[in-house]
């Protein structure tokens, strides 16, 4: 079992940057594939970025590719989402997610693939 706690959200002007962190409890964090999703008001939750644990392979939504970077530090049980060149349309609640993956090779991009979720952190980008 793993518990996730996000932090780092806030209010930023368009063009600015934020770094989200997701701290995971448990001693087996390194065997979990991780992902970030977001949900804007009135919209469905959507995939943002994901990373596996063995080689650090990543995947990104087209809308954030080239602006966002996902990374993880297994020693600190933490996954990060560096968000640059933020746009008003990036405004949403951002959720961290985890799923056990013994192979360590898969990068999961669908919400249904994930078993554990954080409580979310609000990101607001003003124009």
CSV table of N, CA, C and O in Angstrom, one decimal:
chain,number,residue,atom,x,y,z
A,1,UNK,N,0.8,-1.2,0.0
A,1,UNK,CA,0.0,0.0,0.0
A,1,UNK,C,0.9,1.2,0.0
A,1,UNK,O,1.9,1.3,0.7
A,2,UNK,N,0.5,2.3,-0.7
A,2,UNK,CA,1.2,3.5,-0.8
A,2,UNK,C,0.3,4.6,-0.7
A,2,UNK,O,-0.8,4.6,-1.2
A,3,UNK,N,0.7,5.7,0.1
A,3,UNK,CA,-0.1,6.9,0.2
A,3,UNK,C,0.6,8.0,-0.4
A,3,UNK,O,1.8,8.1,-0.3
A,4,UNK,N,-0.1,8.9,-1.1
A,4,UNK,CA,0.5,10.0,-1.8
A,4,UNK,C,0.0,11.3,-1.3
A,4,UNK,O,-1.2,11.5,-1.1
A,5,UNK,N,1.0,12.3,-1.2
A,5,UNK,CA,0.6,13.6,-0.8
A,5,UNK,C,1.3,14.6,-1.8
A,5,UNK,O,2.5,14.7,-1.9
A,6,UNK,N,0.5,15.4,-2.5
A,6,UNK,CA,1.0,16.4,-3.4
A,6,UNK,C,1.2,17.7,-2.7
A,6,UNK,O,0.6,18.0,-1.7
A,7,UNK,N,2.1,18.5,-3.3
A,7,UNK,CA,2.4,19.8,-2.8
A,7,UNK,C,3.0,20.7,-3.9
A,7,UNK,O,3.4,20.1,-4.9
A,8,UNK,N,3.0,22.0,-3.7
A,8,UNK,CA,3.7,22.8,-4.7
A,8,UNK,C,2.8,23.6,-5.6
A,8,UNK,O,3.2,24.4,-6.4
A,9,UNK,N,1.5,23.4,-5.5
A,9,UNK,CA,0.5,24.1,-6.3
A,9,UNK,C,0.4,25.6,-5.8
A,9,UNK,O,1.0,26.0,-4.8
A,10,UNK,N,-0.3,26.4,-6.6
A,10,UNK,CA,-0.4,27.8,-6.3
A,10,UNK,C,-0.9,28.6,-7.4
A,10,UNK,O,-1.3,28.1,-8.4
A,11,UNK,N,-0.8,29.9,-7.3
A,11,UNK,CA,-1.2,30.9,-8.3
A,11,UNK,C,0.1,31.4,-9.0
A,11,UNK,O,1.0,31.9,-8.3
A,12,UNK,N,0.1,31.4,-10.3
A,12,UNK,CA,1.2,31.9,-11.0
A,12,UNK,C,0.7,32.6,-12.3
A,12,UNK,O,-0.4,32.3,-12.8
A,13,UNK,N,1.5,33.6,-12.8
A,13,UNK,CA,1.1,34.3,-14.0
A,13,UNK,C,1.5,33.4,-15.2
A,13,UNK,O,2.4,32.6,-15.1
A,14,UNK,N,0.8,33.7,-16.3
A,14,UNK,CA,1.1,33.0,-17.5
A,14,UNK,C,2.5,33.2,-17.9
A,14,UNK,O,3.1,34.3,-17.7
A,15,UNK,N,3.2,32.1,-18.3
A,15,UNK,CA,4.6,32.2,-18.6
A,15,UNK,C,5.5,31.8,-17.5
A,15,UNK,O,6.7,31.6,-17.7
A,16,UNK,N,4.9,31.7,-16.3
A,16,UNK,CA,5.7,31.3,-15.1
A,16,UNK,C,5.9,29.8,-15.0
A,16,UNK,O,5.5,29.0,-15.8
A,17,UNK,N,6.5,29.4,-13.8
A,17,UNK,CA,6.8,28.0,-13.6
A,17,UNK,C,6.4,27.6,-12.2
A,17,UNK,O,6.3,28.5,-11.3
A,18,UNK,N,6.1,26.4,-12.0
A,18,UNK,CA,5.8,25.8,-10.7
A,18,UNK,C,6.4,24.4,-10.8
A,18,UNK,O,6.5,23.7,-11.8
A,19,UNK,N,6.8,23.9,-9.6
A,19,UNK,CA,7.2,22.5,-9.5
A,19,UNK,C,6.3,21.8,-8.4
A,19,UNK,O,6.3,22.2,-7.3
A,20,UNK,N,5.6,20.8,-8.9
A,20,UNK,CA,4.8,20.0,-8.0
A,20,UNK,C,5.6,18.8,-7.5
A,20,UNK,O,6.5,18.3,-8.2
A,21,UNK,N,5.4,18.4,-6.2
A,21,UNK,CA,6.0,17.3,-5.6
A,21,UNK,C,4.9,16.3,-5.2
A,21,UNK,O,3.8,16.7,-4.8
A,22,UNK,N,5.2,15.0,-5.2
A,22,UNK,CA,4.3,14.0,-4.7
A,22,UNK,C,5.2,13.1,-3.8
A,22,UNK,O,6.0,12.3,-4.3
A,23,UNK,N,4.9,13.1,-2.5
A,23,UNK,CA,5.6,12.3,-1.6
A,23,UNK,C,4.9,11.0,-1.3
A,23,UNK,O,3.7,11.1,-1.0
A,24,UNK,N,5.5,9.9,-1.4
A,24,UNK,CA,4.9,8.6,-1.2
A,24,UNK,C,5.4,7.9,0.0
A,24,UNK,O,6.5,8.0,0.4
A,25,UNK,N,4.4,7.3,0.8
A,25,UNK,CA,4.8,6.6,1.9
A,25,UNK,C,5.1,5.1,1.5
A,25,UNK,O,4.8,4.7,0.4
A,26,UNK,N,5.7,4.4,2.3
A,26,UNK,CA,5.9,3.0,2.0
A,26,UNK,C,7.4,2.7,1.6
A,26,UNK,O,8.0,3.6,1.1
A,27,UNK,N,7.8,1.5,1.7
A,27,UNK,CA,9.2,1.2,1.4
A,27,UNK,C,9.4,0.6,0.0
A,27,UNK,O,10.5,0.3,-0.4
A,28,UNK,N,8.3,0.5,-0.8
A,28,UNK,CA,8.4,-0.1,-2.1
A,28,UNK,C,8.1,0.9,-3.2
A,28,UNK,O,7.7,0.5,-4.3
A,29,UNK,N,8.3,2.2,-2.9
A,29,UNK,CA,8.0,3.2,-3.9
A,29,UNK,C,8.7,2.9,-5.2
A,29,UNK,O,8.2,3.2,-6.3
A,30,UNK,N,9.9,2.4,-5.1
A,30,UNK,CA,10.7,2.3,-6.4
A,30,UNK,C,10.1,1.2,-7.3
A,30,UNK,O,10.5,1.1,-8.4
A,31,UNK,N,9.1,0.4,-6.9
A,31,UNK,CA,8.5,-0.5,-7.7
A,31,UNK,C,7.1,-0.1,-8.3
A,31,UNK,O,6.4,-0.9,-8.8
A,32,UNK,N,6.8,1.2,-8.1
A,32,UNK,CA,5.6,1.8,-8.6
A,32,UNK,C,5.8,2.7,-9.8
A,32,UNK,O,6.7,3.5,-9.8
A,33,UNK,N,5.0,2.5,-10.8
A,33,UNK,CA,4.9,3.4,-11.9
A,33,UNK,C,4.1,4.6,-11.4
A,33,UNK,O,3.1,4.5,-10.6
A,34,UNK,N,4.5,5.8,-11.8
A,34,UNK,CA,3.9,7.0,-11.3
A,34,UNK,C,3.3,7.9,-12.4
A,34,UNK,O,3.9,7.8,-13.6
A,35,UNK,N,2.3,8.7,-12.1
A,35,UNK,CA,1.8,9.5,-13.1
A,35,UNK,C,1.2,10.8,-12.5
A,35,UNK,O,0.9,10.9,-11.3
A,36,UNK,N,1.0,11.8,-13.3
A,36,UNK,CA,0.3,13.0,-13.0
A,36,UNK,C,-0.9,13.2,-13.9
A,36,UNK,O,-0.8,13.0,-15.1
A,37,UNK,N,-2.0,13.6,-13.3
A,37,UNK,CA,-3.3,13.8,-14.0
A,37,UNK,C,-3.8,15.2,-13.5
A,37,UNK,O,-3.3,15.7,-12.5
A,38,UNK,N,-4.7,15.8,-14.3
A,38,UNK,CA,-5.3,17.0,-13.8
A,38,UNK,C,-6.8,17.0,-14.2
A,38,UNK,O,-7.2,16.4,-15.1
A,39,UNK,N,-7.5,17.8,-13.5
A,39,UNK,CA,-8.9,18.0,-13.7
A,39,UNK,C,-9.3,19.5,-13.5
A,39,UNK,O,-9.2,20.0,-12.4
A,40,UNK,N,-9.8,20.0,-14.6
A,40,UNK,CA,-10.3,21.4,-14.6
A,40,UNK,C,-11.8,21.4,-14.3
A,40,UNK,O,-12.5,20.4,-14.5
A,41,UNK,N,-12.3,22.5,-13.8
A,41,UNK,CA,-13.8,22.6,-13.5
A,41,UNK,C,-14.6,22.2,-14.7
A,41,UNK,O,-14.4,22.7,-15.8
A,42,UNK,N,-15.6,21.3,-14.5
A,42,UNK,CA,-16.5,20.9,-15.5
A,42,UNK,C,-15.9,20.0,-16.6
A,42,UNK,O,-16.6,19.7,-17.6
A,43,UNK,N,-14.7,19.5,-16.4
A,43,UNK,CA,-14.0,18.7,-17.3
A,43,UNK,C,-13.6,17.3,-16.7
A,43,UNK,O,-13.5,17.3,-15.4
A,44,UNK,N,-13.4,16.3,-17.5
A,44,UNK,CA,-12.9,15.1,-17.0
A,44,UNK,C,-11.4,15.1,-16.6
A,44,UNK,O,-10.7,15.9,-17.1
A,45,UNK,N,-11.1,14.2,-15.8
A,45,UNK,CA,-9.7,14.1,-15.4
A,45,UNK,C,-8.9,13.6,-16.6
A,45,UNK,O,-9.3,12.7,-17.4
A,46,UNK,N,-7.7,14.3,-16.9
A,46,UNK,CA,-6.9,14.0,-18.0
A,46,UNK,C,-5.5,13.7,-17.7
A,46,UNK,O,-4.9,14.2,-16.7
A,47,UNK,N,-4.9,12.9,-18.5
A,47,UNK,CA,-3.5,12.5,-18.3
A,47,UNK,C,-2.6,13.7,-18.6
A,47,UNK,O,-2.8,14.4,-19.5
A,48,UNK,N,-1.5,13.8,-17.8
A,48,UNK,CA,-0.5,14.8,-18.0
A,48,UNK,C,0.9,14.2,-18.3
A,48,UNK,O,1.5,14.5,-19.3
A,49,UNK,N,1.3,13.4,-17.4
A,49,UNK,CA,2.7,12.8,-17.6
A,49,UNK,C,2.8,11.5,-16.8
A,49,UNK,O,2.1,11.4,-15.8
A,50,UNK,N,3.7,10.7,-17.1
A,50,UNK,CA,3.9,9.4,-16.4
A,50,UNK,C,5.4,9.0,-16.6
A,50,UNK,O,6.1,9.4,-17.5
A,51,UNK,N,5.8,8.1,-15.6
A,51,UNK,CA,7.2,7.7,-15.6
A,51,UNK,C,7.3,6.3,-15.0
A,51,UNK,O,6.5,6.0,-14.1
A,52,UNK,N,8.1,5.4,-15.6
A,52,UNK,CA,8.2,4.1,-15.0
A,52,UNK,C,9.4,4.1,-14.0
A,52,UNK,O,10.0,5.2,-13.8
A,53,UNK,N,9.6,3.0,-13.3
A,53,UNK,CA,10.6,3.1,-12.2
A,53,UNK,C,12.0,2.5,-12.6
A,53,UNK,O,13.0,2.7,-12.0
A,54,UNK,N,12.0,1.7,-13.7
A,54,UNK,CA,13.3,1.0,-13.9
A,54,UNK,C,14.3,1.8,-14.7
A,54,UNK,O,15.4,2.0,-14.3
A,55,UNK,N,13.8,2.4,-15.8
A,55,UNK,CA,14.7,3.2,-16.6
A,55,UNK,C,14.3,4.7,-16.6
A,55,UNK,O,15.0,5.5,-17.2
A,56,UNK,N,13.2,5.1,-15.9
A,56,UNK,CA,12.8,6.4,-16.0
A,56,UNK,C,12.2,6.9,-17.3
A,56,UNK,O,12.3,8.1,-17.6
A,57,UNK,N,11.7,5.9,-18.1
A,57,UNK,CA,11.0,6.3,-19.3
A,57,UNK,C,9.8,7.1,-19.0
A,57,UNK,O,9.1,6.9,-18.0
A,58,UNK,N,9.5,8.1,-19.9
A,58,UNK,CA,8.4,9.0,-19.6
A,58,UNK,C,7.4,9.1,-20.8
A,58,UNK,O,7.8,8.7,-21.9
A,59,UNK,N,6.3,9.6,-20.5
A,59,UNK,CA,5.3,9.9,-21.5
A,59,UNK,C,4.6,11.2,-21.1
A,59,UNK,O,4.4,11.5,-19.9
A,60,UNK,N,4.1,12.0,-22.1
A,60,UNK,CA,3.5,13.3,-21.9
A,60,UNK,C,2.3,13.4,-22.8
A,60,UNK,O,2.2,12.9,-23.9
A,61,UNK,N,1.3,14.2,-22.2
A,61,UNK,CA,0.2,14.6,-23.1
A,61,UNK,C,0.7,15.6,-24.1
A,61,UNK,O,1.6,16.4,-23.8
A,62,UNK,N,0.1,15.6,-25.3
A,62,UNK,CA,0.6,16.5,-26.3
A,62,UNK,C,0.5,18.0,-25.8
A,62,UNK,O,1.3,18.8,-26.2
A,63,UNK,N,-0.5,18.3,-25.0
A,63,UNK,CA,-0.7,19.7,-24.6
A,63,UNK,C,0.4,20.2,-23.6
A,63,UNK,O,0.5,21.4,-23.5
A,64,UNK,N,1.2,19.3,-23.1
A,64,UNK,CA,2.2,19.8,-22.1
A,64,UNK,C,3.6,19.4,-22.6
A,64,UNK,O,4.6,19.8,-22.0
A,65,UNK,N,3.7,18.7,-23.7
A,65,UNK,CA,5.0,18.2,-24.2
A,65,UNK,C,5.9,19.4,-24.5
A,65,UNK,O,5.5,20.4,-25.1
A,66,UNK,N,7.1,19.4,-24.0
A,66,UNK,CA,8.1,20.5,-24.2
A,66,UNK,C,8.0,21.5,-23.1
A,66,UNK,O,8.9,22.4,-23.1
A,67,UNK,N,7.0,21.5,-22.3
A,67,UNK,CA,6.8,22.5,-21.2
A,67,UNK,C,6.9,21.8,-19.9
A,67,UNK,O,7.4,22.5,-18.9
A,68,UNK,N,6.4,20.6,-19.7
A,68,UNK,CA,6.4,19.9,-18.4
A,68,UNK,C,7.5,18.8,-18.5
A,68,UNK,O,7.7,18.2,-19.5
A,69,UNK,N,8.0,18.5,-17.3
A,69,UNK,CA,9.0,17.4,-17.1
A,69,UNK,C,8.6,16.7,-15.9
A,69,UNK,O,8.6,17.2,-14.8
A,70,UNK,N,8.5,15.3,-16.0
A,70,UNK,CA,8.3,14.5,-14.9
A,70,UNK,C,9.6,13.8,-14.5
A,70,UNK,O,10.4,13.4,-15.4
A,71,UNK,N,9.8,13.7,-13.2
A,71,UNK,CA,11.0,13.0,-12.8
A,71,UNK,C,10.7,12.4,-11.4
A,71,UNK,O,9.7,12.6,-10.8
A,72,UNK,N,11.6,11.5,-11.0
A,72,UNK,CA,11.4,10.8,-9.7
A,72,UNK,C,12.8,10.6,-9.0
A,72,UNK,O,13.8,10.5,-9.6
A,73,UNK,N,12.7,10.6,-7.7
A,73,UNK,CA,13.8,10.4,-6.8
A,73,UNK,C,13.4,9.2,-5.9
A,73,UNK,O,12.8,9.4,-4.9
A,74,UNK,N,13.8,8.0,-6.3
A,74,UNK,CA,13.4,6.8,-5.5
A,74,UNK,C,14.0,6.9,-4.1
A,74,UNK,O,13.3,6.3,-3.2
A,75,UNK,N,15.1,7.5,-3.9
A,75,UNK,CA,15.7,7.6,-2.6
A,75,UNK,C,14.9,8.4,-1.6
A,75,UNK,O,14.9,8.2,-0.4
A,76,UNK,N,14.2,9.4,-2.2
A,76,UNK,CA,13.3,10.3,-1.4
A,76,UNK,C,11.8,10.0,-1.5
A,76,UNK,O,11.0,10.7,-1.0
A,77,UNK,N,11.5,8.9,-2.2
A,77,UNK,CA,10.1,8.5,-2.4
A,77,UNK,C,9.3,9.6,-2.9
A,77,UNK,O,8.1,9.9,-2.5
A,78,UNK,N,9.8,10.3,-3.9
A,78,UNK,CA,9.1,11.5,-4.4
A,78,UNK,C,9.2,11.5,-5.9
A,78,UNK,O,10.2,11.2,-6.6
A,79,UNK,N,8.0,12.0,-6.5
A,79,UNK,CA,8.0,12.2,-7.9
A,79,UNK,C,7.7,13.7,-8.1
A,79,UNK,O,6.9,14.3,-7.3
A,80,UNK,N,8.2,14.3,-9.2
A,80,UNK,CA,8.1,15.7,-9.4
A,80,UNK,C,7.4,16.0,-10.8
A,80,UNK,O,7.5,15.2,-11.7
A,81,UNK,N,6.8,17.2,-10.9
A,81,UNK,CA,6.3,17.7,-12.1
A,81,UNK,C,6.8,19.1,-12.3
A,81,UNK,O,6.3,20.0,-11.6
A,82,UNK,N,7.8,19.3,-13.1
A,82,UNK,CA,8.3,20.7,-13.3
A,82,UNK,C,7.4,21.3,-14.5
A,82,UNK,O,7.4,20.7,-15.6
A,83,UNK,N,6.8,22.4,-14.2
A,83,UNK,CA,5.9,23.0,-15.2
A,83,UNK,C,6.4,24.4,-15.6
A,83,UNK,O,6.5,25.2,-14.7
A,84,UNK,N,6.8,24.5,-16.8
A,84,UNK,CA,7.3,25.8,-17.3
A,84,UNK,C,6.4,26.3,-18.4
A,84,UNK,O,5.5,25.6,-18.9
A,85,UNK,N,6.5,27.6,-18.7
A,85,UNK,CA,5.7,28.3,-19.7
A,85,UNK,C,4.2,28.0,-19.5
A,85,UNK,O,3.5,27.6,-20.4
A,86,UNK,N,3.8,28.2,-18.3
A,86,UNK,CA,2.4,27.9,-17.9
A,86,UNK,C,1.4,28.8,-18.6
A,86,UNK,O,1.7,29.9,-18.9
A,87,UNK,N,0.3,28.2,-19.0
A,87,UNK,CA,-0.8,28.8,-19.7
A,87,UNK,C,-2.1,28.8,-18.8
A,87,UNK,O,-2.2,27.9,-18.0
A,88,UNK,N,-3.0,29.8,-19.1
A,88,UNK,CA,-4.2,29.7,-18.3
A,88,UNK,C,-5.0,28.4,-18.4
A,88,UNK,O,-5.6,28.0,-17.5
A,89,UNK,N,-4.8,27.7,-19.6
A,89,UNK,CA,-5.5,26.5,-19.8
A,89,UNK,C,-4.9,25.3,-19.0
A,89,UNK,O,-5.4,24.2,-18.9
A,90,UNK,N,-3.8,25.6,-18.3
A,90,UNK,CA,-3.2,24.6,-17.4
A,90,UNK,C,-3.8,24.6,-16.0
A,90,UNK,O,-3.5,23.8,-15.2
A,91,UNK,N,-4.7,25.6,-15.8
A,91,UNK,CA,-5.4,25.7,-14.5
A,91,UNK,C,-6.2,24.5,-14.2
A,91,UNK,O,-7.0,24.1,-15.1
A,92,UNK,N,-6.0,23.8,-13.1
A,92,UNK,CA,-6.7,22.6,-12.8
A,92,UNK,C,-6.2,22.1,-11.4
A,92,UNK,O,-5.2,22.7,-10.8
A,93,UNK,N,-6.9,21.1,-10.9
A,93,UNK,CA,-6.4,20.4,-9.7
A,93,UNK,C,-5.5,19.3,-10.3
A,93,UNK,O,-5.9,18.5,-11.1
A,94,UNK,N,-4.3,19.2,-9.8
A,94,UNK,CA,-3.3,18.2,-10.3
A,94,UNK,C,-3.2,17.1,-9.2
A,94,UNK,O,-3.0,17.3,-8.0
A,95,UNK,N,-3.3,15.8,-9.8
A,95,UNK,CA,-3.3,14.6,-8.9
A,95,UNK,C,-2.1,13.8,-9.3
A,95,UNK,O,-1.8,13.6,-10.4
A,96,UNK,N,-1.5,13.2,-8.2
A,96,UNK,CA,-0.4,12.2,-8.4
A,96,UNK,C,-1.1,10.9,-8.3
A,96,UNK,O,-2.0,10.7,-7.5
A,97,UNK,N,-0.6,9.9,-9.0
A,97,UNK,CA,-1.1,8.6,-9.0
A,97,UNK,C,0.0,7.5,-9.1
A,97,UNK,O,1.1,7.8,-9.6
A,98,UNK,N,-0.3,6.4,-8.5
A,98,UNK,CA,0.7,5.3,-8.5
A,98,UNK,C,0.1,3.9,-8.8
A,98,UNK,O,-1.1,3.7,-8.4
A,99,UNK,N,0.8,3.1,-9.4
A,99,UNK,CA,0.4,1.7,-9.6
A,99,UNK,C,1.6,0.8,-9.5
A,99,UNK,O,2.7,1.1,-10.0
A,100,UNK,N,1.4,-0.4,-8.9
A,100,UNK,CA,2.5,-1.3,-8.8
A,100,UNK,C,2.8,-1.9,-10.1
A,100,UNK,O,1.9,-2.3,-10.9
A,101,UNK,N,4.1,-2.0,-10.4
A,101,UNK,CA,4.5,-2.5,-11.7
A,101,UNK,C,5.8,-3.3,-11.5
A,101,UNK,O,6.9,-2.7,-11.4
A,102,UNK,N,5.8,-4.6,-11.4
A,102,UNK,CA,6.9,-5.4,-11.1
A,102,UNK,C,8.0,-5.4,-12.2
A,102,UNK,O,9.1,-5.6,-11.9
A,103,UNK,N,7.5,-5.2,-13.4
A,103,UNK,CA,8.5,-5.2,-14.5
A,103,UNK,C,9.3,-3.9,-14.5
A,103,UNK,O,10.4,-3.9,-14.9
A,104,UNK,N,8.6,-2.8,-14.1
A,104,UNK,CA,9.3,-1.5,-14.1
A,104,UNK,C,9.5,-0.9,-15.5
A,104,UNK,O,10.2,0.1,-15.6
A,105,UNK,N,8.8,-1.5,-16.5
A,105,UNK,CA,9.1,-1.0,-17.9
A,105,UNK,C,7.9,-0.3,-18.5
A,105,UNK,O,8.1,0.3,-19.5
A,106,UNK,N,6.7,-0.4,-17.9
A,106,UNK,CA,5.6,0.2,-18.5
A,106,UNK,C,5.4,1.7,-18.0
A,106,UNK,O,5.7,2.0,-16.9
A,107,UNK,N,4.9,2.5,-18.9
A,107,UNK,CA,4.5,3.8,-18.7
A,107,UNK,C,3.0,3.9,-18.9
A,107,UNK,O,2.5,3.8,-20.0
A,108,UNK,N,2.3,4.2,-17.8
A,108,UNK,CA,0.8,4.1,-17.9
A,108,UNK,C,0.2,5.5,-18.1
A,108,UNK,O,0.6,6.4,-17.3
A,109,UNK,N,-0.7,5.6,-19.1
A,109,UNK,CA,-1.2,6.9,-19.4
A,109,UNK,C,-2.7,7.0,-19.2
A,109,UNK,O,-3.3,8.0,-19.6
A,110,UNK,N,-3.3,6.0,-18.7
A,110,UNK,CA,-4.7,6.0,-18.4
A,110,UNK,C,-5.1,6.0,-17.0
A,110,UNK,O,-4.4,5.2,-16.2
A,111,UNK,N,-6.0,6.8,-16.5
A,111,UNK,CA,-6.4,6.8,-15.1
A,111,UNK,C,-6.8,5.5,-14.6
A,111,UNK,O,-6.5,5.1,-13.4
A,112,UNK,N,-7.4,4.7,-15.4
A,112,UNK,CA,-7.9,3.4,-14.9
A,112,UNK,C,-6.7,2.4,-14.6
A,112,UNK,O,-6.9,1.4,-13.8
A,113,UNK,N,-5.6,2.7,-15.0
A,113,UNK,CA,-4.4,1.9,-14.7
A,113,UNK,C,-3.9,2.1,-13.3
A,113,UNK,O,-3.1,1.3,-12.8
A,114,UNK,N,-4.2,3.2,-12.7
A,114,UNK,CA,-3.7,3.5,-11.4
A,114,UNK,C,-4.6,3.1,-10.2
A,114,UNK,O,-5.8,3.3,-10.3
A,115,UNK,N,-3.9,2.7,-9.2
A,115,UNK,CA,-4.7,2.2,-8.0
A,115,UNK,C,-4.7,3.2,-6.8
A,115,UNK,O,-5.5,3.1,-5.9
A,116,UNK,N,-3.7,4.1,-6.8
A,116,UNK,CA,-3.5,4.9,-5.7
A,116,UNK,C,-3.5,6.4,-6.1
A,116,UNK,O,-2.8,6.7,-7.1
A,117,UNK,N,-4.2,7.2,-5.4
A,117,UNK,CA,-4.3,8.6,-5.8
A,117,UNK,C,-4.0,9.6,-4.6
A,117,UNK,O,-4.4,9.2,-3.5
A,118,UNK,N,-3.4,10.7,-4.9
A,118,UNK,CA,-3.3,11.7,-3.9
A,118,UNK,C,-4.6,12.6,-3.8
A,118,UNK,O,-5.5,12.4,-4.6
A,119,UNK,N,-4.6,13.6,-2.9
A,119,UNK,CA,-5.7,14.4,-2.7
A,119,UNK,C,-5.8,15.5,-3.7
A,119,UNK,O,-6.9,16.2,-3.8
A,120,UNK,N,-4.7,15.8,-4.4
A,120,UNK,CA,-4.7,16.9,-5.4
A,120,UNK,C,-4.2,18.2,-4.9
A,120,UNK,O,-4.2,18.5,-3.7
A,121,UNK,N,-3.6,19.0,-5.8
A,121,UNK,CA,-3.1,20.3,-5.4
A,121,UNK,C,-3.6,21.3,-6.5
A,121,UNK,O,-3.5,20.9,-7.7
A,122,UNK,N,-4.1,22.4,-6.1
A,122,UNK,CA,-4.6,23.4,-7.1
A,122,UNK,C,-3.5,24.2,-7.8
A,122,UNK,O,-2.6,24.7,-7.1
A,123,UNK,N,-3.6,24.3,-9.1
A,123,UNK,CA,-2.7,25.1,-9.9
A,123,UNK,C,-3.6,26.1,-10.6
A,123,UNK,O,-4.5,25.7,-11.4
A,124,UNK,N,-3.3,27.4,-10.4
A,124,UNK,CA,-4.1,28.4,-11.1
A,124,UNK,C,-3.1,29.3,-11.8
A,124,UNK,O,-2.2,29.9,-11.3
A,125,UNK,N,-3.4,29.5,-13.1
A,125,UNK,CA,-2.5,30.3,-14.0
A,125,UNK,C,-3.3,31.5,-14.5
A,125,UNK,O,-4.4,31.3,-15.2
A,126,UNK,N,-2.9,32.7,-14.1
A,126,UNK,CA,-3.6,33.9,-14.5
A,126,UNK,C,-3.1,34.5,-15.8
A,126,UNK,O,-1.9,34.4,-16.1
A,127,UNK,N,-4.0,35.1,-16.5
A,127,UNK,CA,-3.6,35.6,-17.8
A,127,UNK,C,-3.1,37.1,-17.7
A,127,UNK,O,-3.2,37.7,-16.7
